[in-house]
Short mmCIF file of C-alpha atoms and ligand atoms in Angstrom, two decimals:
data_model
loop_
_atom_site.label_atom_id
_atom_site.label_comp_id
_atom_site.label_asym_id
_atom_site.label_seq_id
_atom_site.Cartn_x
_atom_site.Cartn_y
_atom_site.Cartn_z
CA MET A 1 190.27 30.21 111.66
CA ASN A 2 188.03 32.12 114.03
CA LYS A 3 185.08 33.45 112.09
CA ASP A 4 183.55 35.40 114.94
CA LEU A 5 183.56 39.09 114.41
CA GLN A 6 186.44 40.31 116.54
CA ILE A 7 186.85 44.03 116.39
CA TYR A 8 188.97 46.01 118.76
CA ASN A 9 189.00 49.72 118.11
CA THR A 10 191.85 49.94 120.52
CA ILE A 11 194.27 47.48 121.99
CA THR A 12 194.37 47.68 125.72
CA ARG A 13 195.62 44.24 126.65
CA LYS A 14 199.06 44.06 128.15
CA LYS A 15 201.93 41.59 127.84
CA GLU A 16 200.09 38.91 125.89
CA LEU A 17 199.22 41.59 123.33
CA PHE A 18 199.90 39.67 120.17
CA GLU A 19 200.18 36.12 121.36
CA PRO A 20 197.00 34.97 119.65
CA ILE A 21 198.13 36.34 116.32
CA ASN A 22 199.99 33.60 114.43
CA PRO A 23 203.45 34.24 115.79
CA PRO A 24 205.92 35.09 114.44
CA PHE A 25 204.18 36.54 111.36
CA VAL A 26 202.18 39.77 111.64
CA GLY A 27 200.34 41.22 108.68
CA MET A 28 199.76 44.96 109.04
CA TYR A 29 197.94 47.17 106.56
CA VAL A 30 197.85 50.95 106.90
CA CYS A 31 195.85 53.27 104.67
CA GLY A 32 198.45 55.44 103.01
CA PRO A 33 198.28 58.92 101.54
CA THR A 34 196.12 60.15 98.70
CA VAL A 35 198.87 61.53 96.52
CA TYR A 36 197.17 64.51 94.88
CA SER A 37 198.85 67.03 97.19
CA ASP A 38 201.61 67.35 99.78
CA VAL A 39 201.13 65.46 103.03
CA HIS A 40 200.55 67.73 106.02
CA LEU A 41 201.77 67.19 109.54
CA GLY A 42 198.50 65.46 110.55
CA ASN A 43 199.02 62.78 107.90
CA CYS A 44 202.60 62.44 109.14
CA ARG A 45 201.38 61.82 112.69
CA THR A 46 199.48 58.76 111.53
CA PHE A 47 202.39 57.33 109.54
CA ILE A 48 204.92 58.06 112.30
CA SER A 49 202.62 56.32 114.83
CA PHE A 50 202.49 53.19 112.68
CA ASP A 51 206.24 53.40 112.14
CA LEU A 52 206.61 53.15 115.93
CA ILE A 53 204.28 50.13 116.00
CA PHE A 54 206.15 48.50 113.09
CA ARG A 55 209.48 49.15 114.78
CA TYR A 56 208.38 47.75 118.14
CA LEU A 57 206.76 44.60 116.73
CA SER A 58 209.90 43.99 114.64
CA HIS A 59 212.06 44.51 117.75
CA LEU A 60 209.99 41.89 119.60
CA GLY A 61 210.93 39.41 116.89
CA TYR A 62 207.74 39.42 114.85
CA ASN A 63 208.15 39.02 111.16
CA VAL A 64 205.99 41.98 110.15
CA ARG A 65 204.74 42.39 106.62
CA TYR A 66 203.81 46.05 106.63
CA VAL A 67 201.70 47.09 103.68
CA ARG A 68 200.97 50.80 103.25
CA ASN A 69 199.15 51.71 100.08
CA ILE A 70 199.33 54.75 97.85
CA THR A 71 195.91 56.02 96.76
CA ASP A 72 196.51 57.27 93.25
CA ALA A 73 193.04 56.91 91.72
CA GLY A 74 189.37 56.79 92.56
CA HIS A 75 189.26 59.45 95.22
CA LEU A 76 186.36 61.82 94.75
CA GLU A 77 186.03 64.99 96.79
CA GLY A 78 182.83 63.95 98.55
CA ASP A 79 182.62 61.04 100.98
CA ARG A 80 179.51 59.70 99.20
CA ASP A 81 180.67 59.15 95.62
CA GLU A 82 180.10 62.70 94.51
CA GLY A 83 182.29 65.64 93.57
CA ASP A 84 185.29 65.97 91.30
CA ASP A 85 188.07 63.43 91.03
CA LYS A 86 190.86 64.88 93.20
CA PHE A 87 193.60 63.79 90.79
CA ALA A 88 191.91 65.14 87.68
CA LYS A 89 191.21 68.44 89.41
CA LYS A 90 194.82 68.83 90.48
CA ALA A 91 196.10 67.74 87.06
CA LYS A 92 194.05 70.50 85.42
CA LEU A 93 195.18 73.04 87.99
CA GLU A 94 198.87 72.22 87.65
CA GLN A 95 198.58 71.47 83.92
CA LEU A 96 199.99 68.02 84.41
CA GLU A 97 199.05 64.52 83.29
CA PRO A 98 197.34 62.86 86.36
CA MET A 99 200.17 60.35 86.71
CA GLU A 100 202.61 63.25 86.87
CA VAL A 101 200.61 64.52 89.85
CA VAL A 102 200.85 61.05 91.39
CA GLN A 103 204.59 60.83 90.79
CA LYS A 104 205.28 64.31 92.12
CA TYR A 105 203.43 63.82 95.40
CA THR A 106 204.55 60.22 95.91
CA LEU A 107 208.19 61.33 95.70
CA GLY A 108 207.42 64.25 98.03
CA PHE A 109 205.79 61.88 100.50
CA HIS A 110 208.80 59.55 100.47
CA ASP A 111 211.14 62.50 101.09
CA VAL A 112 209.08 63.58 104.09
CA MET A 113 208.96 60.04 105.49
CA ARG A 114 212.75 59.77 105.18
CA THR A 115 213.21 63.12 106.92
CA PHE A 116 211.20 61.79 109.86
CA ASN A 117 213.38 58.65 109.88
CA THR A 118 210.45 56.28 109.25
CA LEU A 119 211.22 52.84 107.90
CA SER A 120 209.90 51.88 104.47
CA PRO A 121 206.92 49.55 104.50
CA SER A 122 207.48 46.02 103.17
CA ILE A 123 205.11 46.66 100.25
CA GLU A 124 203.71 49.96 98.99
CA PRO A 125 201.05 48.99 96.45
CA THR A 126 199.17 51.52 94.36
CA ALA A 127 195.49 51.55 93.47
CA THR A 128 196.27 51.99 89.75
CA GLY A 129 198.55 48.96 89.86
CA HIS A 130 195.72 46.77 91.19
CA ILE A 131 192.75 47.54 88.97
CA ALA A 132 192.45 43.87 87.91
CA GLU A 133 192.29 42.68 91.54
CA GLN A 134 189.64 45.30 92.35
CA ILE A 135 187.52 44.26 89.36
CA GLU A 136 187.77 40.59 90.37
CA MET A 137 186.68 41.45 93.89
CA ILE A 138 183.71 43.49 92.65
CA LYS A 139 182.68 40.59 90.38
CA ASP A 140 182.70 38.23 93.39
CA ILE A 141 180.66 40.66 95.50
CA ILE A 142 178.05 40.86 92.69
CA THR A 143 178.03 37.05 92.35
CA ASN A 144 177.52 36.72 96.10
CA GLY A 145 174.52 39.05 95.84
CA TYR A 146 175.80 42.09 97.76
CA ALA A 147 176.23 44.50 94.86
CA TYR A 148 174.29 45.66 91.82
CA GLU A 149 175.05 47.52 88.62
CA LYS A 150 173.21 50.64 87.46
CA ASP A 151 174.22 52.02 84.06
CA GLY A 152 177.93 51.21 84.31
CA THR A 153 178.29 52.00 88.01
CA VAL A 154 178.36 49.22 90.61
CA TYR A 155 176.99 49.86 94.12
CA PHE A 156 177.40 47.90 97.31
CA ASP A 157 174.00 46.94 98.70
CA VAL A 158 174.27 47.98 102.36
CA GLU A 159 170.65 47.11 103.18
CA LYS A 160 171.04 43.55 101.93
CA TYR A 161 174.36 43.21 103.78
CA SER A 162 172.85 44.57 106.98
CA LYS A 163 170.27 41.81 107.06
CA GLU A 164 173.09 39.34 107.80
CA PHE A 165 175.90 41.45 109.25
CA ASP A 166 176.31 44.38 111.61
CA TYR A 167 177.33 47.15 109.17
CA GLY A 168 177.96 49.77 111.90
CA LYS A 169 179.96 47.47 114.17
CA LEU A 170 183.28 49.28 113.89
CA THR A 171 181.89 52.57 115.20
CA ASN A 172 179.32 50.88 117.39
CA ARG A 173 176.42 52.51 115.60
CA LYS A 174 173.03 51.15 114.64
CA LEU A 175 171.86 51.14 111.04
CA GLU A 176 168.96 53.47 111.88
CA ASP A 177 171.37 56.04 113.33
CA LEU A 178 173.59 55.80 110.29
CA LEU A 179 170.60 56.26 108.01
CA GLU A 180 169.56 59.33 109.94
CA GLY A 181 172.87 60.97 109.17
CA THR A 182 172.54 60.64 105.39
CA ARG A 183 170.40 62.58 102.98
CA GLU A 184 167.25 61.12 101.38
CA LEU A 185 167.68 59.75 97.87
CA GLY A 186 166.30 61.94 95.08
CA GLY A 187 164.80 60.95 91.74
CA GLN A 188 168.20 61.43 90.10
CA ASP A 189 169.93 58.87 92.34
CA GLU A 190 170.83 55.48 90.94
CA LYS A 191 171.46 53.99 94.37
CA LYS A 192 168.81 51.72 95.86
CA GLY A 193 169.70 52.58 99.43
CA ARG A 194 170.95 55.75 101.08
CA LEU A 195 174.01 54.03 102.56
CA ASP A 196 174.96 52.20 99.37
CA PHE A 197 178.41 53.15 98.12
CA ALA A 198 180.16 52.79 94.77
CA LEU A 199 182.53 49.93 94.09
CA TRP A 200 183.02 50.96 90.46
CA ILE A 201 182.16 54.34 88.96
CA LYS A 202 181.23 54.89 85.33
CA ALA A 203 183.62 57.22 83.49
CA LYS A 204 182.25 60.50 82.16
CA PRO A 205 183.46 61.64 78.72
CA GLU A 206 185.90 64.02 80.43
CA THR A 207 187.24 61.44 82.95
CA LEU A 208 191.01 61.20 82.56
CA MET A 209 191.85 58.13 84.66
CA LYS A 210 189.67 55.25 83.49
CA TRP A 211 189.95 51.55 82.81
CA PRO A 212 187.87 48.94 80.91
CA SER A 213 185.75 46.63 83.05
CA PRO A 214 182.81 44.22 82.64
CA TRP A 215 180.60 47.30 83.29
CA GLY A 216 182.29 49.52 80.72
CA TRP A 217 184.98 52.20 81.12
CA GLY A 218 185.26 53.53 84.64
CA PHE A 219 187.35 53.68 87.76
CA PRO A 220 187.24 51.99 91.18
CA GLY A 221 185.58 53.49 94.25
CA TRP A 222 188.04 54.47 96.98
CA HIS A 223 187.22 51.74 99.53
CA ILE A 224 187.67 48.71 97.26
CA GLU A 225 191.39 49.36 96.65
CA CYS A 226 192.27 48.68 100.29
CA SER A 227 190.16 45.51 100.45
CA ALA A 228 191.72 44.20 97.23
CA MET A 229 195.31 45.02 98.12
CA SER A 230 195.15 43.90 101.75
CA THR A 231 193.61 40.56 100.68
CA LYS A 232 196.23 40.10 97.98
CA TYR A 233 199.25 40.72 100.19
CA LEU A 234 198.06 39.70 103.66
CA GLY A 235 195.31 37.15 103.08
CA GLU A 236 191.57 37.13 103.65
CA THR A 237 192.06 37.62 107.40
CA PHE A 238 195.06 39.51 108.68
CA ASP A 239 196.26 40.88 111.99
CA ILE A 240 196.29 44.66 112.09
CA HIS A 241 194.60 47.31 109.99
CA GLY A 242 195.38 50.92 110.74
CA GLY A 243 194.73 54.46 109.68
CA GLY A 244 193.55 57.73 111.12
CA MET A 245 190.36 57.87 113.17
CA ASP A 246 188.64 59.83 110.41
CA LEU A 247 188.65 56.68 108.27
CA GLN A 248 186.75 54.55 110.77
CA ALA A 249 183.14 55.47 110.03
CA THR A 250 183.14 55.21 106.25
CA HIS A 251 186.31 53.86 104.66
CA HIS A 252 187.03 51.09 107.15
CA THR A 253 183.38 50.26 107.76
CA ASN A 254 183.02 49.76 104.02
CA GLU A 255 186.23 47.74 103.81
CA ILE A 256 184.85 45.28 106.35
CA ALA A 257 181.59 44.97 104.39
CA GLN A 258 183.38 44.44 101.06
CA SER A 259 185.76 41.78 102.37
CA GLN A 260 183.02 39.98 104.27
CA ALA A 261 180.75 40.02 101.19
CA CYS A 262 183.57 38.78 98.94
CA ASN A 263 185.55 36.38 101.12
CA HIS A 264 182.88 35.35 103.65
CA THR A 265 185.16 36.19 106.50
CA VAL A 266 186.08 39.05 108.81
CA PRO A 267 189.14 40.70 107.25
CA VAL A 268 190.87 42.16 110.29
CA LYS A 269 191.64 40.96 113.81
CA TYR A 270 192.76 44.29 115.30
CA TRP A 271 191.69 47.70 114.09
CA MET A 272 194.01 50.46 115.27
CA HIS A 273 193.14 54.10 114.75
CA THR A 274 195.39 57.04 115.42
CA ASN A 275 193.84 60.17 116.78
CA MET A 276 193.99 63.50 115.05
CA LEU A 277 196.62 66.19 115.14
CA THR A 278 194.74 69.40 115.84
CA VAL A 279 195.52 73.10 115.59
CA ASN A 280 193.78 75.21 118.22
CA GLY A 281 191.45 72.28 118.76
CA ALA A 282 190.44 71.88 115.09
CA ARG A 283 191.50 68.84 113.09
CA MET A 284 194.43 69.57 110.79
CA SER A 285 193.23 68.90 107.27
CA LYS A 286 193.96 69.83 103.71
CA SER A 287 190.50 71.26 103.18
CA ALA A 288 190.48 73.37 106.39
CA GLY A 289 193.66 75.10 105.23
CA ASN A 290 195.30 74.70 108.66
CA GLY A 291 197.71 72.02 107.53
CA PHE A 292 201.36 72.81 107.95
CA LEU A 293 203.60 71.16 105.49
CA PRO A 294 206.55 69.50 107.19
CA GLY A 295 208.91 71.80 105.24
CA GLU A 296 207.16 74.88 106.70
CA LEU A 297 207.59 73.48 110.17
CA PHE A 298 211.30 72.87 109.67
CA THR A 299 211.94 76.40 108.36
CA GLY A 300 209.34 78.18 110.52
CA ASP A 301 207.91 79.77 107.38
CA HIS A 302 204.21 79.81 108.38
CA PRO A 303 202.14 82.52 110.08
CA LEU A 304 201.30 80.21 113.00
CA LEU A 305 204.94 79.33 113.65
CA GLU A 306 207.25 81.37 115.85
CA ARG A 307 210.30 79.60 114.41
CA GLY A 308 211.42 76.35 112.83
CA TYR A 309 211.83 72.97 114.55
CA SER A 310 213.97 70.06 113.43
CA PRO A 311 212.37 66.81 112.16
CA MET A 312 213.49 64.85 115.24
CA VAL A 313 212.04 67.47 117.59
CA VAL A 314 208.74 67.10 115.73
CA ARG A 315 208.98 63.30 115.97
CA PHE A 316 209.67 63.64 119.70
CA PHE A 317 206.68 66.00 120.07
CA MET A 318 204.49 63.34 118.49
CA ALA A 319 205.89 60.45 120.56
CA GLN A 320 205.16 62.43 123.72
CA SER A 321 201.45 61.79 123.24
CA HIS A 322 199.79 58.39 122.93
CA TYR A 323 198.63 57.53 119.42
CA ARG A 324 194.98 57.28 120.56
CA SER A 325 194.97 60.77 122.14
CA THR A 326 194.46 63.93 120.20
CA LEU A 327 197.59 66.01 119.92
CA ASP A 328 197.27 69.77 119.72
CA PHE A 329 199.91 71.72 117.94
CA SER A 330 201.44 74.74 119.68
CA ASN A 331 204.74 76.60 119.57
CA GLN A 332 205.04 76.15 123.31
CA ALA A 333 204.66 72.37 123.10
CA LEU A 334 207.28 72.21 120.34
CA GLN A 335 209.72 74.32 122.32
CA ALA A 336 209.27 72.02 125.34
CA ALA A 337 209.74 69.02 123.03
CA GLU A 338 212.97 70.53 121.73
CA LYS A 339 214.36 70.87 125.26
CA GLY A 340 213.37 67.30 126.12
CA PHE A 341 214.79 65.87 122.92
CA LEU A 342 218.13 67.65 123.29
CA LYS A 343 218.39 66.44 126.89
CA LEU A 344 217.81 62.86 125.72
CA MET A 345 220.45 63.16 123.00
CA LYS A 346 222.99 64.82 125.29
CA ALA A 347 222.61 62.05 127.87
CA GLY A 348 223.13 59.53 125.02
CA GLU A 349 226.49 61.17 124.29
CA THR A 350 227.40 61.18 128.00
CA LEU A 351 226.47 57.48 128.22
CA LYS A 352 229.12 56.62 125.62
CA LYS A 353 231.80 58.03 127.90
CA LEU A 354 230.72 56.51 131.24
CA ASN A 355 233.12 54.15 132.94
CA ALA A 356 232.04 51.09 134.90
CA THR A 357 233.00 50.47 138.50
CA THR A 358 232.91 47.18 140.44
CA SER A 359 229.46 47.75 141.89
CA SER A 360 226.21 49.50 140.97
CA SER A 361 224.08 51.88 143.02
CA VAL A 362 221.35 52.03 140.33
CA SER A 363 218.66 49.53 139.26
CA ILE A 364 218.83 49.08 135.51
CA SER A 365 216.84 45.83 135.23
CA GLU A 366 213.76 47.55 136.66
CA LEU A 367 214.19 50.38 134.19
CA LYS A 368 214.34 47.91 131.31
CA GLU A 369 211.21 46.12 132.51
CA ASN A 370 209.40 49.44 132.78
CA CYS A 371 210.29 50.36 129.21
CA TYR A 372 208.94 47.06 127.87
CA ALA A 373 205.84 47.31 130.07
CA ALA A 374 205.07 50.76 128.65
CA MET A 375 205.31 49.58 125.05
CA ASN A 376 203.41 46.36 125.78
CA ASP A 377 200.59 48.48 127.12
CA ASP A 378 199.17 49.54 123.77
CA PHE A 379 202.43 51.11 122.55
CA ASN A 380 202.43 53.76 125.26
CA SER A 381 205.23 55.98 124.00
CA PRO A 382 204.68 58.88 126.49
CA ILE A 383 205.15 56.51 129.42
CA LEU A 384 208.19 55.01 127.69
CA ILE A 385 209.67 58.50 127.34
CA SER A 386 209.10 59.18 131.03
CA HIS A 387 211.15 56.03 131.82
CA LEU A 388 213.84 57.15 129.41
CA PHE A 389 214.09 60.39 131.37
CA GLU A 390 214.77 58.25 134.42
CA ALA A 391 217.63 56.79 132.34
CA VAL A 392 218.80 60.37 131.64
CA ARG A 393 218.75 61.13 135.36
CA ILE A 394 220.78 57.98 136.10
CA ILE A 395 223.33 58.75 133.35
CA ASN A 396 223.85 62.30 134.58
CA SER A 397 224.19 61.20 138.22
CA ILE A 398 226.82 58.61 137.28
CA ASN A 399 228.62 61.22 135.25
CA ASP A 400 228.57 63.61 138.21
CA GLY A 401 229.91 60.88 140.50
CA ALA A 402 226.73 60.75 142.62
CA GLU A 403 225.92 57.17 141.48
CA LYS A 404 228.01 54.27 140.21
CA ILE A 405 227.39 51.47 137.75
CA ASN A 406 229.03 48.09 137.09
CA GLN A 407 229.88 46.79 133.61
CA ASN A 408 226.84 44.56 133.30
CA ASP A 409 224.45 47.38 134.18
CA LEU A 410 226.32 49.79 131.93
CA ASP A 411 225.88 47.37 129.00
CA GLU A 412 222.17 47.09 129.86
CA LEU A 413 221.80 50.86 130.00
CA LYS A 414 223.41 51.14 126.57
CA PHE A 415 221.06 48.42 125.30
CA ILE A 416 218.04 50.33 126.65
CA TYR A 417 219.17 53.52 124.95
CA LYS A 418 219.92 51.89 121.63
CA THR A 419 216.71 49.84 121.65
CA PHE A 420 214.14 52.33 122.84
CA VAL A 421 215.56 55.73 121.87
CA PHE A 422 216.85 54.79 118.45
CA ASP A 423 215.39 51.46 117.24
CA VAL A 424 211.86 51.78 118.66
CA LEU A 425 211.16 55.51 118.94
CA GLY A 426 213.09 56.03 115.71
CA PHE A 427 215.07 59.08 116.84
CA LYS A 428 218.48 60.00 115.56
CA ASN A 429 220.91 62.50 116.93
CA GLU A 430 220.82 65.30 114.38
CA ASN A 431 224.12 66.73 115.66
CA THR A 432 226.20 63.59 115.44
CA SER A 433 224.01 61.68 112.95
CA ASP A 434 223.89 58.92 115.58
CA SER A 435 221.00 56.56 114.97
CA GLY A 436 222.00 54.10 117.65
CA ASN A 437 223.41 51.62 115.17
CA SER A 438 227.07 51.38 114.32
CA ASP A 439 227.19 54.66 112.49
CA LEU A 440 229.76 54.67 109.72
CA THR A 441 230.10 58.45 109.52
CA GLY A 442 230.65 58.71 113.25
CA GLU A 443 233.15 55.86 113.23
CA LEU A 444 235.08 57.41 110.35
CA ILE A 445 235.24 60.80 112.07
CA ASP A 446 236.47 59.11 115.26
CA THR A 447 239.14 57.25 113.25
CA ILE A 448 240.33 60.43 111.54
CA LEU A 449 240.45 62.31 114.84
CA ASN A 450 242.43 59.50 116.43
CA LEU A 451 244.95 59.81 113.58
CA ARG A 452 245.06 63.55 114.31
CA LEU A 453 245.72 62.78 117.98
CA GLU A 454 248.59 60.52 116.99
CA ALA A 455 250.02 63.20 114.70
CA LYS A 456 249.87 65.70 117.57
CA LYS A 457 251.62 63.26 119.92
CA ASN A 458 254.37 62.91 117.29
CA LYS A 459 254.55 66.72 117.09
CA ASP A 460 253.45 66.53 113.44
CA PHE A 461 251.37 69.73 113.72
CA VAL A 462 251.19 70.24 109.96
CA THR A 463 249.17 67.01 109.61
CA SER A 464 247.07 67.56 112.73
CA ASP A 465 246.15 71.12 111.65
CA LYS A 466 245.37 69.93 108.13
CA ILE A 467 242.97 67.27 109.48
CA ARG A 468 241.28 69.83 111.74
CA ASP A 469 240.89 72.31 108.83
CA ILE A 470 239.40 69.69 106.50
CA LEU A 471 236.88 68.51 109.10
CA THR A 472 236.00 72.10 110.06
CA GLN A 473 235.34 72.86 106.41
CA LYS A 474 232.89 69.93 106.36
CA GLY A 475 230.97 71.48 109.26
CA ILE A 476 232.42 69.30 112.02
CA LYS A 477 233.19 71.21 115.21
CA ILE A 478 236.18 69.76 117.06
CA LYS A 479 236.96 70.42 120.70
CA ASP A 480 240.24 69.25 122.17
CA THR A 481 239.81 67.87 125.69
CA LYS A 482 242.24 66.57 128.27
CA ASP A 483 241.31 62.95 127.36
CA GLY A 484 241.41 63.48 123.59
CA PHE A 485 238.62 65.14 121.64
CA GLU A 486 234.91 65.76 121.26
CA TRP A 487 233.14 66.59 118.03
CA GLU A 488 229.77 67.78 116.81
CA MET A 489 228.23 68.00 113.38
P1 AMP K 1 194.74 61.19 103.25
O1 AMP K 1 195.95 61.48 102.41
O2 AMP K 1 193.89 62.39 103.49
O3 AMP K 1 193.95 60.02 102.71
O4 AMP K 1 195.24 60.78 104.70
C1 AMP K 1 196.30 59.89 104.95
C2 AMP K 1 196.26 59.42 106.38
O5 AMP K 1 196.40 60.52 107.29
C3 AMP K 1 194.95 58.74 106.77
O6 AMP K 1 195.24 57.57 107.55
C4 AMP K 1 194.22 59.79 107.58
O7 AMP K 1 193.34 59.21 108.51
C5 AMP K 1 195.37 60.47 108.29
N1 AMP K 1 195.07 61.85 108.73
C6 AMP K 1 194.45 62.84 108.04
N2 AMP K 1 194.36 63.98 108.79
C7 AMP K 1 194.95 63.70 109.98
C8 AMP K 1 195.19 64.46 111.19
N3 AMP K 1 194.83 65.73 111.32
N4 AMP K 1 195.82 63.83 112.21
C9 AMP K 1 196.23 62.54 112.11
N5 AMP K 1 196.03 61.78 111.00
C10 AMP K 1 195.40 62.34 109.95
ZN1 ZN K 2 192.35 52.39 102.98
#
């Protein structure tokens, strides 16, 4: 195994993107939500970006083990081991047991992820479910000489670590610069060094979530959970570690140090960081109070929203920017996204009805290559979407009779649509509930409407009207056409 420190903040290589990474297995770890409150749209951007990456790698044939954790303990309000425990604070506020807080917001998070049509990760481990693994890891780090205990709290010794390893490597910053950005230690501080961070924190008498350990009752620091769980499920060195860019400087820097100090190896081959969703240029965050909840966005019930937008329009809006670029929220951008998304879905419906001719006047193989090239170039979804709009143009021209397509090309065009629009970008047609796969609901409605057609042909209007009334009651709009029928949900 290559022990050289290989850190890529971004992946910019093209076709051979993942060839060096133990094909066909890919281990991917993404820092999940801290479940003490509802996820906002910024959090969703990060998880939807990794859903796209998971979907594309799976499409390429990689066997991806996608681990996305749930942080349900050990998250203090301050970045430097100070402040209240977020879970305890919320539990007091909502008059709930802390694990009720965890349950409530975990379920809410899953609902939101389903609404955005994201796939479930392969494993979703929780910090509270892995206290033993975290304690074992801390014990090893102490044994290896990179951590020390002070009155029931265990600190990682950054100064000692920095003598052998480049602590600031991930953000390309020197130790002196990092030190400059932190406050001097006071007489009260237990830490030896300004950059030292807690691996285990001693419980106060009022601490609600605490566990026994070799250092007494306490709870784990935030960073150790990800090192312990990623090592457990993906090994000491794994392929991809992701999260939002805000996690790079502290959380991920500390994860590297912990894993290196414990396992004597670099934990991650490729670091991938998503950029921030911003509102009027400011990062969307829970603390800034500018975080829309997905529900508010769908209903339009927020002072900054002119109206509501559907989950797939929001997903489209996100896919229109590259995951490493910032994405600024605006009503205008969402309205443009809505137009684009509806155009893409409408062309998908038209595609189903196209007929092949003996020859083609369009080049579908080039289109397919372009789609793959876009995704192979660091998962460039905006470029992919621009190629899919070329597909839309082709579909509409064939439909208008301006271009023609043979059967082979038509099959390829359908493959492109199914693969990239539905399987990779993760869209679904909210009107027809088409998700590109054989859709049972759609097939059943088609079957019923074909029976209705037969009834009409046999002049059995009682049955045909009954079928129409039942489907109309269920919210299905039926339009009789000269070739048969069209329907919408
Ligand atoms: P949290 O629940 O705050 O721990 O965040 C969960 C995930 O969302 C982390 O990977 C964060 O980096 C990410 N995140 C937080 N705010 C934003 C934002 N405004 N845009 C994109 N990702 C974000
Ligand atoms: Zn993490």
